[in-house]
Amino acid sequence: MQYISNSLENQWMGYTSNRDFKKNPRLIIKGKGINYTNHHGENIIDGSSGLFCCAAGHGRKEIADAVSKQLMEIDYTPHFQIASPSSFELASRLAAMTPSGLDHVFFTNSGSESIDTALKIVMAYNKARGDGYRSRFISRERAYHGTNIGGTSLSGLMKNREIFGSVMPGVAHMRHTWSPNSRFTRGQSEDGMELAEDLQRFCELYGGSNIAACFVEPIAGSTGCLVPPEGYLQRLREICDLHGILLVFDEVITGFGRTGKSFASESFGVKPDIMTLAKALTNGVLPMGAVVVKNEIYETIINNASDGAIELFHGHTHSGNPASCAAGLATLDIYDNENLFQRGADLSGYFLDKVFSLEDIPSVADLRGYGLFAGIDIKADGAPGVAGTRLMKALFAAGLHVKFTGDCALVAPPLISEKKDIDNIFGIFRDVLVSSNKKQ
Ligand SMILES: Cc1ncc(COP(=O)(O)O)c(C=O)c1O
């Protein structure tokens, strides 16, 4: 194991079975295009764009050059009271891409920070507009909104919540949108729009004027690509408007072309009041997140403070970090120059055909997909996640990296993928699933 000079013991890895990993580590030492190389020198296709980050593929020289140039010009500047020009340039570029009227951008370093920042912006906005009694937040079962205390409170995944007590109070969860009747639905299901009425029921239970915001992932990502039923997001928007509730779309996974458009809000034709972003903003190359808000939210908070006073007591040492901004700008250039969102949209039909071709395999329990994103549920075998982890390891050994949550494989190839890459991904998937069926 030439790449492991030290013991593996000292690093404590997140969302990992540390004991199991350290017995037989999976180390990635190179990346180019849609491929990784592991420490045995074997090729591993990146079937999940890392963790839904590397939309433009690995080893992008344009990004490395831009970061290197930035570091040699100005490596670091605080973002409180002084700032680097590249952060303003990136904010303008993002504002031009996000839905009209959402033109103000707050930089963070991750999706988790974007979520907790969005929670604080909602609170600050409601205070500033004299609606400070709006203290309740609505989220959804099976939601994933990162790992900070706010995001953990919004989380709808039992394992991510159960040992962390009641965390932030005042959060209620709508039902998730998966139903056994909609198994094997490609794209949006015609059934399930009525699940949005859960929000209306919370308004009737708590009083709509006490609810501050409703947080949803347009497609619930980490839980397994739950595509919203037709009309569902539109109905959430209507209920929010009726009661003055802010609608927050967590687009940390769905942003930057994953759904065939710049953002899922565009794909589904629903405009939120706030969007949270991260991951593919820098092609995953450097940590960065952003919260994009409706102009009225920004203006209300800004204009509520006295002249010369700080308007929002919130920020990070690395908000608008120059190197991350340079990576972001170079990434957005690649998306534009290579028309990558359209390329992803053009490949979606072929990709989904391959996903749904797995339906005949007995161990496949459900398939879902939209854009270049799919969830493949496999039948449980013992405790939840046992079958999924076994399959994840078998796929990796066969040359394919896929991110799993429990017994669900999340396939999300880079937007630069070609049909032959999709063939290779699903060729490996089928072979491994079929051979593991034979062994059972
Ligand atoms: C929808 C969503 N929100 C927030 C996060 C948290 O992002 P990060 O891991 O960058 O903190 C994730 C991560 O997967 C996510 O999928």
CSV table of C-alpha atoms and ligand atoms in Angstrom, one decimal:
chain,number,residue,atom,x,y,z
A,1,MET,CA,0.0,0.0,0.0
A,2,GLN,CA,2.5,2.6,-1.2
A,3,TYR,CA,0.2,5.6,-0.7
A,4,ILE,CA,-0.3,4.9,3.0
A,5,SER,CA,2.8,6.0,4.8
A,6,ASN,CA,1.1,6.6,8.1
A,7,SER,CA,-1.4,4.7,10.2
A,8,LEU,CA,-5.0,5.2,9.1
A,9,GLU,CA,-6.0,5.4,12.8
A,10,ASN,CA,-5.8,9.1,13.4
A,11,GLN,CA,-8.3,10.3,11.0
A,12,TRP,CA,-12.0,10.0,12.1
A,13,MET,CA,-14.0,9.9,8.9
A,14,GLY,CA,-17.6,11.2,8.7
A,15,TYR,CA,-20.6,9.1,7.5
A,16,THR,CA,-18.2,6.1,7.3
A,17,SER,CA,-17.8,2.8,9.0
A,18,ASN,CA,-14.3,3.7,10.2
A,19,ARG,CA,-13.4,0.1,11.4
A,20,ASP,CA,-14.5,-1.4,8.2
A,21,PHE,CA,-12.9,1.2,5.9
A,22,LYS,CA,-9.6,1.0,7.7
A,23,LYS,CA,-9.4,-2.8,7.2
A,24,ASN,CA,-9.6,-2.3,3.5
A,25,PRO,CA,-9.4,1.4,2.5
A,26,ARG,CA,-10.6,2.9,-0.7
A,27,LEU,CA,-8.1,5.7,-1.5
A,28,ILE,CA,-8.4,7.9,-4.5
A,29,ILE,CA,-5.1,9.3,-5.7
A,30,LYS,CA,-6.0,10.8,-9.1
A,31,GLY,CA,-8.9,12.2,-11.1
A,32,LYS,CA,-9.3,13.0,-14.7
A,33,GLY,CA,-12.6,13.6,-16.7
A,34,ILE,CA,-15.2,11.2,-15.3
A,35,ASN,CA,-12.6,8.8,-13.9
A,36,TYR,CA,-10.7,8.3,-10.6
A,37,THR,CA,-7.7,6.2,-10.0
A,38,ASN,CA,-7.4,4.3,-6.7
A,39,HIS,CA,-4.2,3.5,-4.8
A,40,HIS,CA,-3.8,0.2,-6.6
A,41,GLY,CA,-3.7,2.1,-9.9
A,42,GLU,CA,-7.1,0.9,-10.9
A,43,ASN,CA,-9.6,3.0,-12.8
A,44,ILE,CA,-12.8,3.8,-11.0
A,45,ILE,CA,-15.6,5.6,-12.9
A,46,ASP,CA,-17.1,8.4,-10.8
A,47,GLY,CA,-20.8,7.7,-11.0
A,48,SER,CA,-21.8,10.3,-8.4
A,49,SER,CA,-19.7,13.3,-9.5
A,50,GLY,CA,-17.8,12.8,-6.2
A,51,LEU,CA,-20.6,13.8,-3.9
A,52,PHE,CA,-22.7,15.6,-6.6
A,53,CYS,CA,-20.0,18.3,-6.9
A,54,CYS,CA,-17.8,17.6,-9.9
A,55,ALA,CA,-20.2,18.4,-12.7
A,56,ALA,CA,-17.4,19.5,-15.1
A,57,GLY,CA,-15.4,16.4,-14.3
A,58,HIS,CA,-12.0,16.0,-12.6
A,59,GLY,CA,-8.7,17.6,-13.3
A,60,ARG,CA,-9.9,20.8,-14.9
A,61,LYS,CA,-6.8,22.8,-15.7
A,62,GLU,CA,-8.9,26.1,-16.2
A,63,ILE,CA,-9.9,25.9,-12.5
A,64,ALA,CA,-6.5,25.0,-11.2
A,65,ASP,CA,-4.9,27.9,-13.2
A,66,ALA,CA,-7.5,30.4,-12.0
A,67,VAL,CA,-7.0,29.4,-8.4
A,68,SER,CA,-3.2,29.5,-8.7
A,69,LYS,CA,-3.3,32.9,-10.3
A,70,GLN,CA,-5.6,34.2,-7.6
A,71,LEU,CA,-3.4,32.8,-4.8
A,72,MET,CA,-0.4,34.6,-6.2
A,73,GLU,CA,-2.3,37.9,-6.5
A,74,ILE,CA,-4.2,38.0,-3.2
A,75,ASP,CA,-4.3,34.7,-1.2
A,76,TYR,CA,-6.6,35.8,1.6
A,77,THR,CA,-8.5,38.8,2.7
A,78,PRO,CA,-11.1,39.0,5.4
A,79,HIS,CA,-14.7,39.5,4.3
A,80,PHE,CA,-15.8,41.7,7.1
A,81,GLN,CA,-15.5,45.4,6.2
A,82,ILE,CA,-12.9,44.7,3.4
A,83,ALA,CA,-13.2,42.2,0.6
A,84,SER,CA,-11.7,40.9,-2.7
A,85,PRO,CA,-13.1,42.0,-6.0
A,86,SER,CA,-13.6,38.4,-7.2
A,87,SER,CA,-16.3,37.9,-4.6
A,88,PHE,CA,-18.4,40.7,-6.1
A,89,GLU,CA,-17.8,39.3,-9.6
A,90,LEU,CA,-19.0,35.9,-8.5
A,91,ALA,CA,-22.0,37.3,-6.8
A,92,SER,CA,-23.0,39.2,-10.0
A,93,ARG,CA,-22.5,36.1,-12.1
A,94,LEU,CA,-24.7,34.0,-9.7
A,95,ALA,CA,-27.4,36.7,-9.5
A,96,ALA,CA,-27.5,36.7,-13.3
A,97,MET,CA,-28.1,32.9,-13.3
A,98,THR,CA,-30.7,32.6,-10.5
A,99,PRO,CA,-34.4,33.4,-11.0
A,100,SER,CA,-35.2,37.1,-11.6
A,101,GLY,CA,-35.6,39.0,-8.4
A,102,LEU,CA,-33.2,36.8,-6.4
A,103,ASP,CA,-30.2,39.0,-6.8
A,104,HIS,CA,-28.4,39.1,-3.5
A,105,VAL,CA,-25.8,36.5,-2.5
A,106,PHE,CA,-24.3,35.7,0.9
A,107,PHE,CA,-21.2,33.4,0.7
A,108,THR,CA,-20.6,30.5,3.0
A,109,ASN,CA,-18.2,27.5,2.9
A,110,SER,CA,-20.6,24.5,2.5
A,111,GLY,CA,-24.2,23.5,2.1
A,112,SER,CA,-24.6,23.1,5.8
A,113,GLU,CA,-23.5,26.6,6.4
A,114,SER,CA,-25.8,27.8,3.7
A,115,ILE,CA,-28.7,26.2,5.5
A,116,ASP,CA,-27.9,27.7,8.8
A,117,THR,CA,-27.2,31.1,7.2
A,118,ALA,CA,-30.6,30.9,5.5
A,119,LEU,CA,-32.3,30.1,8.8
A,120,LYS,CA,-30.7,33.2,10.3
A,121,ILE,CA,-31.6,35.4,7.3
A,122,VAL,CA,-35.2,34.3,7.7
A,123,MET,CA,-35.2,35.2,11.4
A,124,ALA,CA,-33.5,38.6,10.7
A,125,TYR,CA,-36.0,39.4,7.9
A,126,ASN,CA,-39.0,38.6,10.0
A,127,LYS,CA,-37.6,40.8,12.9
A,128,ALA,CA,-36.9,43.6,10.4
A,129,ARG,CA,-40.4,43.5,8.9
A,130,GLY,CA,-42.0,43.4,12.3
A,131,ASP,CA,-43.0,39.7,12.0
A,132,GLY,CA,-40.6,38.5,14.7
A,133,TYR,CA,-43.3,36.2,16.3
A,134,ARG,CA,-42.9,33.9,13.2
A,135,SER,CA,-40.8,31.3,15.1
A,136,ARG,CA,-41.8,28.0,13.5
A,137,PHE,CA,-40.0,26.2,10.7
A,138,ILE,CA,-41.4,23.5,8.4
A,139,SER,CA,-39.3,20.8,6.8
A,140,ARG,CA,-40.0,17.3,5.5
A,141,GLU,CA,-39.5,13.7,6.4
A,142,ARG,CA,-36.5,12.2,4.6
A,143,ALA,CA,-35.0,15.7,4.1
A,144,TYR,CA,-31.2,16.2,4.3
A,145,HIS,CA,-30.1,19.8,5.0
A,146,GLY,CA,-26.5,19.2,6.2
A,147,THR,CA,-25.0,18.7,9.5
A,148,ASN,CA,-25.0,21.9,11.5
A,149,ILE,CA,-27.5,22.3,14.3
A,150,GLY,CA,-30.1,24.1,12.1
A,151,GLY,CA,-29.7,21.6,9.3
A,152,THR,CA,-29.9,18.7,11.7
A,153,SER,CA,-33.1,20.1,13.2
A,154,LEU,CA,-34.6,20.3,9.7
A,155,SER,CA,-33.3,16.9,8.8
A,156,GLY,CA,-35.9,14.2,8.2
A,157,LEU,CA,-33.5,11.3,8.4
A,158,MET,CA,-33.8,9.3,11.6
A,159,LYS,CA,-30.2,8.3,11.8
A,160,ASN,CA,-29.0,11.9,11.4
A,161,ARG,CA,-31.3,13.1,14.3
A,162,GLU,CA,-31.7,10.3,16.8
A,163,ILE,CA,-28.7,10.9,19.0
A,164,PHE,CA,-28.7,14.7,18.9
A,165,GLY,CA,-31.6,15.4,21.1
A,166,SER,CA,-34.3,17.9,20.1
A,167,VAL,CA,-31.7,20.4,18.7
A,168,MET,CA,-33.5,23.5,17.4
A,169,PRO,CA,-37.1,23.7,18.7
A,170,GLY,CA,-40.1,24.6,16.6
A,171,VAL,CA,-39.5,22.5,13.5
A,172,ALA,CA,-42.4,20.4,12.1
A,173,HIS,CA,-42.0,17.9,9.3
A,174,MET,CA,-44.4,17.4,6.4
A,175,ARG,CA,-44.7,13.8,5.0
A,176,HIS,CA,-42.1,12.8,2.4
A,177,THR,CA,-43.3,12.3,-1.2
A,178,TRP,CA,-42.3,8.7,-1.7
A,179,SER,CA,-45.2,6.2,-2.0
A,180,PRO,CA,-45.3,2.5,-2.8
A,181,ASN,CA,-47.8,3.3,-5.5
A,182,SER,CA,-45.4,5.5,-7.4
A,183,ARG,CA,-42.6,2.9,-7.5
A,184,PHE,CA,-40.7,2.8,-10.9
A,185,THR,CA,-41.9,6.3,-11.9
A,186,ARG,CA,-39.7,8.0,-14.4
A,187,GLY,CA,-39.7,11.8,-13.7
A,188,GLN,CA,-42.6,13.3,-11.8
A,189,SER,CA,-45.5,11.2,-10.5
A,190,GLU,CA,-49.0,12.3,-11.4
A,191,ASP,CA,-50.0,11.3,-7.9
A,192,GLY,CA,-49.0,12.9,-4.6
A,193,MET,CA,-49.7,16.6,-5.1
A,194,GLU,CA,-52.0,16.5,-2.1
A,195,LEU,CA,-49.0,15.9,0.2
A,196,ALA,CA,-48.4,19.6,-0.1
A,197,GLU,CA,-51.6,20.1,2.0
A,198,ASP,CA,-49.5,19.1,5.0
A,199,LEU,CA,-48.2,22.6,5.0
A,200,GLN,CA,-51.7,24.0,5.0
A,201,ARG,CA,-52.5,21.7,8.0
A,202,PHE,CA,-49.6,23.0,9.9
A,203,CYS,CA,-50.9,26.5,9.2
A,204,GLU,CA,-54.2,25.5,10.6
A,205,LEU,CA,-52.6,23.8,13.7
A,206,TYR,CA,-50.0,26.5,14.5
A,207,GLY,CA,-51.4,29.6,12.8
A,208,GLY,CA,-49.9,30.4,9.4
A,209,SER,CA,-48.7,33.8,10.8
A,210,ASN,CA,-46.5,31.9,13.3
A,211,ILE,CA,-44.6,30.0,10.6
A,212,ALA,CA,-41.4,31.6,9.3
A,213,ALA,CA,-40.3,29.4,6.5
A,214,CYS,CA,-40.7,26.1,4.7
A,215,PHE,CA,-37.5,24.4,3.7
A,216,VAL,CA,-37.5,21.8,0.9
A,217,GLU,CA,-35.1,20.2,-1.5
A,218,PRO,CA,-36.9,20.4,-4.9
A,219,ILE,CA,-35.7,16.8,-5.4
A,220,ALA,CA,-35.0,15.2,-2.1
A,221,GLY,CA,-31.4,14.2,-2.8
A,222,SER,CA,-29.5,12.3,-0.2
A,223,THR,CA,-32.5,10.2,0.8
A,224,GLY,CA,-32.6,8.8,-2.7
A,225,CYS,CA,-33.7,11.2,-5.5
A,226,LEU,CA,-37.4,11.7,-4.5
A,227,VAL,CA,-38.8,13.6,-7.5
A,228,PRO,CA,-41.6,16.0,-6.5
A,229,PRO,CA,-45.1,14.9,-7.7
A,230,GLU,CA,-46.6,17.1,-10.4
A,231,GLY,CA,-48.0,20.3,-9.0
A,232,TYR,CA,-46.5,19.7,-5.5
A,233,LEU,CA,-44.0,22.5,-5.5
A,234,GLN,CA,-46.5,24.9,-7.1
A,235,ARG,CA,-49.0,24.1,-4.2
A,236,LEU,CA,-46.3,24.7,-1.6
A,237,ARG,CA,-45.6,28.1,-3.2
A,238,GLU,CA,-49.4,29.0,-3.1
A,239,ILE,CA,-49.7,28.0,0.5
A,240,CYS,CA,-46.6,30.0,1.5
A,241,ASP,CA,-48.0,33.1,-0.4
A,242,LEU,CA,-51.3,32.7,1.4
A,243,HIS,CA,-49.7,32.9,4.8
A,244,GLY,CA,-46.6,35.1,4.2
A,245,ILE,CA,-44.3,32.1,4.8
A,246,LEU,CA,-40.9,32.2,3.0
A,247,LEU,CA,-40.2,29.2,0.7
A,248,VAL,CA,-36.6,28.1,0.8
A,249,PHE,CA,-35.3,25.7,-1.9
A,250,ASP,CA,-32.2,23.8,-0.9
A,251,GLU,CA,-30.5,23.4,-4.3
A,252,VAL,CA,-27.2,22.1,-2.9
A,253,ILE,CA,-27.5,19.0,-5.1
A,254,THR,CA,-30.0,20.1,-7.7
A,255,GLY,CA,-28.2,23.4,-8.6
A,256,PHE,CA,-25.9,23.9,-11.6
A,257,GLY,CA,-27.4,21.7,-14.3
A,258,ARG,CA,-28.2,18.5,-12.4
A,259,THR,CA,-31.9,18.8,-13.5
A,260,GLY,CA,-31.2,20.0,-17.0
A,261,LYS,CA,-31.5,23.7,-16.3
A,262,SER,CA,-29.4,26.0,-14.1
A,263,PHE,CA,-31.5,25.2,-11.1
A,264,ALA,CA,-34.4,22.9,-10.2
A,265,SER,CA,-36.6,26.0,-9.6
A,266,GLU,CA,-36.4,26.6,-13.3
A,267,SER,CA,-37.0,23.0,-14.3
A,268,PHE,CA,-40.1,22.8,-12.1
A,269,GLY,CA,-41.2,26.4,-12.8
A,270,VAL,CA,-41.5,27.5,-9.1
A,271,LYS,CA,-39.6,30.5,-7.8
A,272,PRO,CA,-38.5,30.3,-4.1
A,273,ASP,CA,-37.7,33.3,-1.9
A,274,ILE,CA,-34.3,31.9,-0.9
A,275,MET,CA,-32.0,29.4,-2.5
A,276,THR,CA,-29.1,27.5,-0.8
A,277,LEU,CA,-26.2,26.4,-3.0
A,278,ALA,CA,-22.8,24.7,-2.6
A,279,LYS,CA,-21.1,21.7,-4.2
A,280,ALA,CA,-21.0,22.2,-8.0
A,281,LEU,CA,-20.6,26.0,-7.5
A,282,THR,CA,-16.8,25.4,-7.6
A,283,ASN,CA,-17.0,22.0,-9.3
A,284,GLY,CA,-16.3,20.7,-5.8
A,285,VAL,CA,-12.7,21.8,-6.1
A,286,LEU,CA,-12.7,24.2,-3.1
A,287,PRO,CA,-15.2,24.5,-0.3
A,288,MET,CA,-17.9,27.1,-1.0
A,289,GLY,CA,-21.6,27.7,-0.5
A,290,ALA,CA,-24.0,30.6,-1.1
A,291,VAL,CA,-27.4,31.8,-0.1
A,292,VAL,CA,-29.3,33.7,-2.7
A,293,VAL,CA,-32.2,35.8,-1.5
A,294,LYS,CA,-35.1,37.8,-3.0
A,295,ASN,CA,-34.3,41.5,-3.2
A,296,GLU,CA,-37.0,42.4,-0.8
A,297,ILE,CA,-35.4,40.3,1.9
A,298,TYR,CA,-32.0,41.9,1.4
A,299,GLU,CA,-33.5,45.4,1.3
A,300,THR,CA,-35.7,44.9,4.3
A,301,ILE,CA,-32.7,43.8,6.5
A,302,ILE,CA,-30.3,46.3,5.1
A,303,ASN,CA,-32.7,49.3,5.4
A,304,ASN,CA,-33.8,48.3,8.9
A,305,ALA,CA,-30.3,49.2,10.3
A,306,SER,CA,-29.2,52.7,11.1
A,307,ASP,CA,-26.8,54.3,8.6
A,308,GLY,CA,-23.2,53.0,9.1
A,309,ALA,CA,-24.4,50.1,11.3
A,310,ILE,CA,-23.7,46.5,10.6
A,311,GLU,CA,-27.0,45.1,9.2
A,312,LEU,CA,-26.6,41.3,9.8
A,313,PHE,CA,-24.4,39.9,12.6
A,314,HIS,CA,-23.4,36.8,10.7
A,315,GLY,CA,-20.4,35.8,8.5
A,316,HIS,CA,-17.5,33.4,8.2
A,317,THR,CA,-13.7,33.8,8.2
A,318,HIS,CA,-13.8,32.3,4.7
A,319,SER,CA,-16.9,33.9,3.3
A,320,GLY,CA,-16.0,35.0,-0.2
A,321,ASN,CA,-12.5,33.5,0.1
A,322,PRO,CA,-10.6,34.7,-3.0
A,323,ALA,CA,-9.4,31.2,-4.1
A,324,SER,CA,-12.9,29.8,-3.8
A,325,CYS,CA,-14.3,32.7,-5.7
A,326,ALA,CA,-11.7,32.2,-8.5
A,327,ALA,CA,-12.6,28.5,-8.6
A,328,GLY,CA,-16.3,29.5,-8.8
A,329,LEU,CA,-15.8,31.9,-11.6
A,330,ALA,CA,-13.7,29.5,-13.6
A,331,THR,CA,-16.3,26.8,-13.0
A,332,LEU,CA,-19.1,29.0,-14.3
A,333,ASP,CA,-17.0,29.8,-17.3
A,334,ILE,CA,-16.7,26.1,-18.1
A,335,TYR,CA,-20.5,25.6,-17.6
A,336,ASP,CA,-21.1,28.4,-20.1
A,337,ASN,CA,-18.3,27.7,-22.6
A,338,GLU,CA,-19.2,24.0,-22.9
A,339,ASN,CA,-22.9,24.5,-22.6
A,340,LEU,CA,-22.9,21.8,-19.9
A,341,PHE,CA,-26.4,22.3,-18.5
A,342,GLN,CA,-27.8,21.7,-22.0
A,343,ARG,CA,-25.4,18.8,-22.5
A,344,GLY,CA,-26.7,17.2,-19.3
A,345,ALA,CA,-30.3,17.8,-20.4
A,346,ASP,CA,-29.6,16.2,-23.8
A,347,LEU,CA,-28.1,13.1,-22.1
A,348,SER,CA,-30.9,12.7,-19.6
A,349,GLY,CA,-33.2,10.6,-21.8
A,350,TYR,CA,-30.4,8.1,-22.5
A,351,PHE,CA,-29.4,8.1,-18.9
A,352,LEU,CA,-32.9,7.4,-17.6
A,353,ASP,CA,-33.4,4.6,-20.2
A,354,LYS,CA,-30.4,2.9,-18.7
A,355,VAL,CA,-31.6,3.5,-15.2
A,356,PHE,CA,-35.0,2.0,-15.9
A,357,SER,CA,-33.4,-0.9,-17.8
A,358,LEU,CA,-32.5,-2.3,-14.4
A,359,GLU,CA,-36.1,-3.0,-13.5
A,360,ASP,CA,-35.9,-6.7,-14.4
A,361,ILE,CA,-33.3,-7.4,-11.8
A,362,PRO,CA,-35.0,-9.1,-8.8
A,363,SER,CA,-33.0,-7.2,-6.1
A,364,VAL,CA,-34.1,-3.8,-7.5
A,365,ALA,CA,-36.9,-2.5,-5.3
A,366,ASP,CA,-37.6,0.9,-6.9
A,367,LEU,CA,-36.1,3.2,-9.5
A,368,ARG,CA,-36.5,7.0,-9.7
A,369,GLY,CA,-34.9,9.6,-11.8
A,370,TYR,CA,-34.9,13.2,-13.2
A,371,GLY,CA,-32.3,15.0,-15.3
A,372,LEU,CA,-28.9,13.3,-14.7
A,373,PHE,CA,-29.9,12.1,-11.2
A,374,ALA,CA,-31.3,8.7,-10.2
A,375,GLY,CA,-32.1,6.7,-7.1
A,376,ILE,CA,-31.9,2.9,-7.3
A,377,ASP,CA,-33.4,1.2,-4.2
A,378,ILE,CA,-32.2,-2.4,-3.6
A,379,LYS,CA,-34.0,-4.9,-1.5
A,380,ALA,CA,-32.9,-4.8,2.2
A,381,ASP,CA,-31.1,-7.7,3.6
A,382,GLY,CA,-31.1,-7.6,7.4
A,383,ALA,CA,-30.6,-4.2,9.0
A,384,PRO,CA,-31.1,-1.1,6.8
A,385,GLY,CA,-27.9,-0.3,4.9
A,386,VAL,CA,-26.3,-3.7,5.0
A,387,ALA,CA,-27.2,-4.6,1.5
A,388,GLY,CA,-26.4,-1.1,0.3
A,389,THR,CA,-23.0,-1.0,1.8
A,390,ARG,CA,-22.2,-4.5,0.4
A,391,LEU,CA,-23.3,-3.3,-3.1
A,392,MET,CA,-21.3,-0.1,-2.8
A,393,LYS,CA,-18.1,-2.1,-2.0
A,394,ALA,CA,-18.8,-4.6,-4.8
A,395,LEU,CA,-19.3,-1.8,-7.3
A,396,PHE,CA,-16.1,0.0,-6.2
A,397,ALA,CA,-14.2,-3.3,-6.6
A,398,ALA,CA,-15.6,-3.6,-10.1
A,399,GLY,CA,-14.5,0.0,-11.0
A,400,LEU,CA,-17.5,2.2,-10.2
A,401,HIS,CA,-17.9,4.8,-7.4
A,402,VAL,CA,-21.5,5.4,-6.4
A,403,LYS,CA,-22.7,7.2,-3.3
A,404,PHE,CA,-25.2,5.2,-1.2
A,405,THR,CA,-27.6,6.3,1.5
A,406,GLY,CA,-28.8,3.1,3.2
A,407,ASP,CA,-30.0,0.7,0.6
A,408,CYS,CA,-30.3,3.4,-2.1
A,409,ALA,CA,-27.7,4.1,-4.8
A,410,LEU,CA,-27.5,7.7,-5.9
A,411,VAL,CA,-26.3,7.9,-9.5
A,412,ALA,CA,-25.3,11.4,-10.7
A,413,PRO,CA,-22.6,11.3,-13.3
A,414,PRO,CA,-20.7,14.4,-14.3
A,415,LEU,CA,-22.4,16.6,-16.9
A,416,ILE,CA,-19.5,16.0,-19.3
A,417,SER,CA,-20.4,12.3,-19.5
A,418,GLU,CA,-21.0,10.8,-22.9
A,419,LYS,CA,-23.3,7.9,-23.9
A,420,LYS,CA,-20.4,5.4,-23.8
A,421,ASP,CA,-19.7,6.5,-20.2
A,422,ILE,CA,-23.4,5.9,-19.2
A,423,ASP,CA,-23.1,2.5,-20.9
A,424,ASN,CA,-20.1,1.7,-18.8
A,425,ILE,CA,-21.7,2.8,-15.6
A,426,PHE,CA,-24.8,0.7,-16.1
A,427,GLY,CA,-22.9,-2.2,-17.6
A,428,ILE,CA,-21.0,-2.5,-14.3
A,429,PHE,CA,-24.1,-1.9,-12.3
A,430,ARG,CA,-26.0,-4.7,-14.0
A,431,ASP,CA,-23.1,-7.2,-13.9
A,432,VAL,CA,-22.6,-6.6,-10.1
A,433,LEU,CA,-26.3,-6.7,-9.3
A,434,VAL,CA,-26.8,-9.9,-11.4
A,435,SER,CA,-23.8,-11.7,-9.9
A,436,SER,CA,-24.8,-10.7,-6.4
A,437,ASN,CA,-28.3,-12.1,-7.0
A,438,LYS,CA,-26.8,-15.4,-8.1
A,439,LYS,CA,-24.7,-15.7,-4.9
A,440,GLN,CA,-27.9,-15.3,-2.7
B,1,LIG,C1,-29.6,19.2,-0.1
B,1,LIG,C2,-28.4,19.4,0.8
B,1,LIG,N1,-28.3,20.4,1.6
B,1,LIG,C3,-27.2,20.6,2.4
B,1,LIG,C4,-26.1,19.7,2.3
B,1,LIG,C5,-24.9,19.9,3.1
B,1,LIG,O1,-23.8,20.3,2.3
B,1,LIG,P1,-22.3,20.2,2.9
B,1,LIG,O2,-22.0,18.7,3.0
B,1,LIG,O3,-21.5,20.9,1.9
B,1,LIG,O4,-22.3,20.8,4.2
B,1,LIG,C6,-26.2,18.6,1.4
B,1,LIG,C7,-25.1,17.7,1.3
B,1,LIG,O5,-25.2,16.6,0.6
B,1,LIG,C8,-27.4,18.4,0.6
B,1,LIG,O6,-27.5,17.4,-0.2
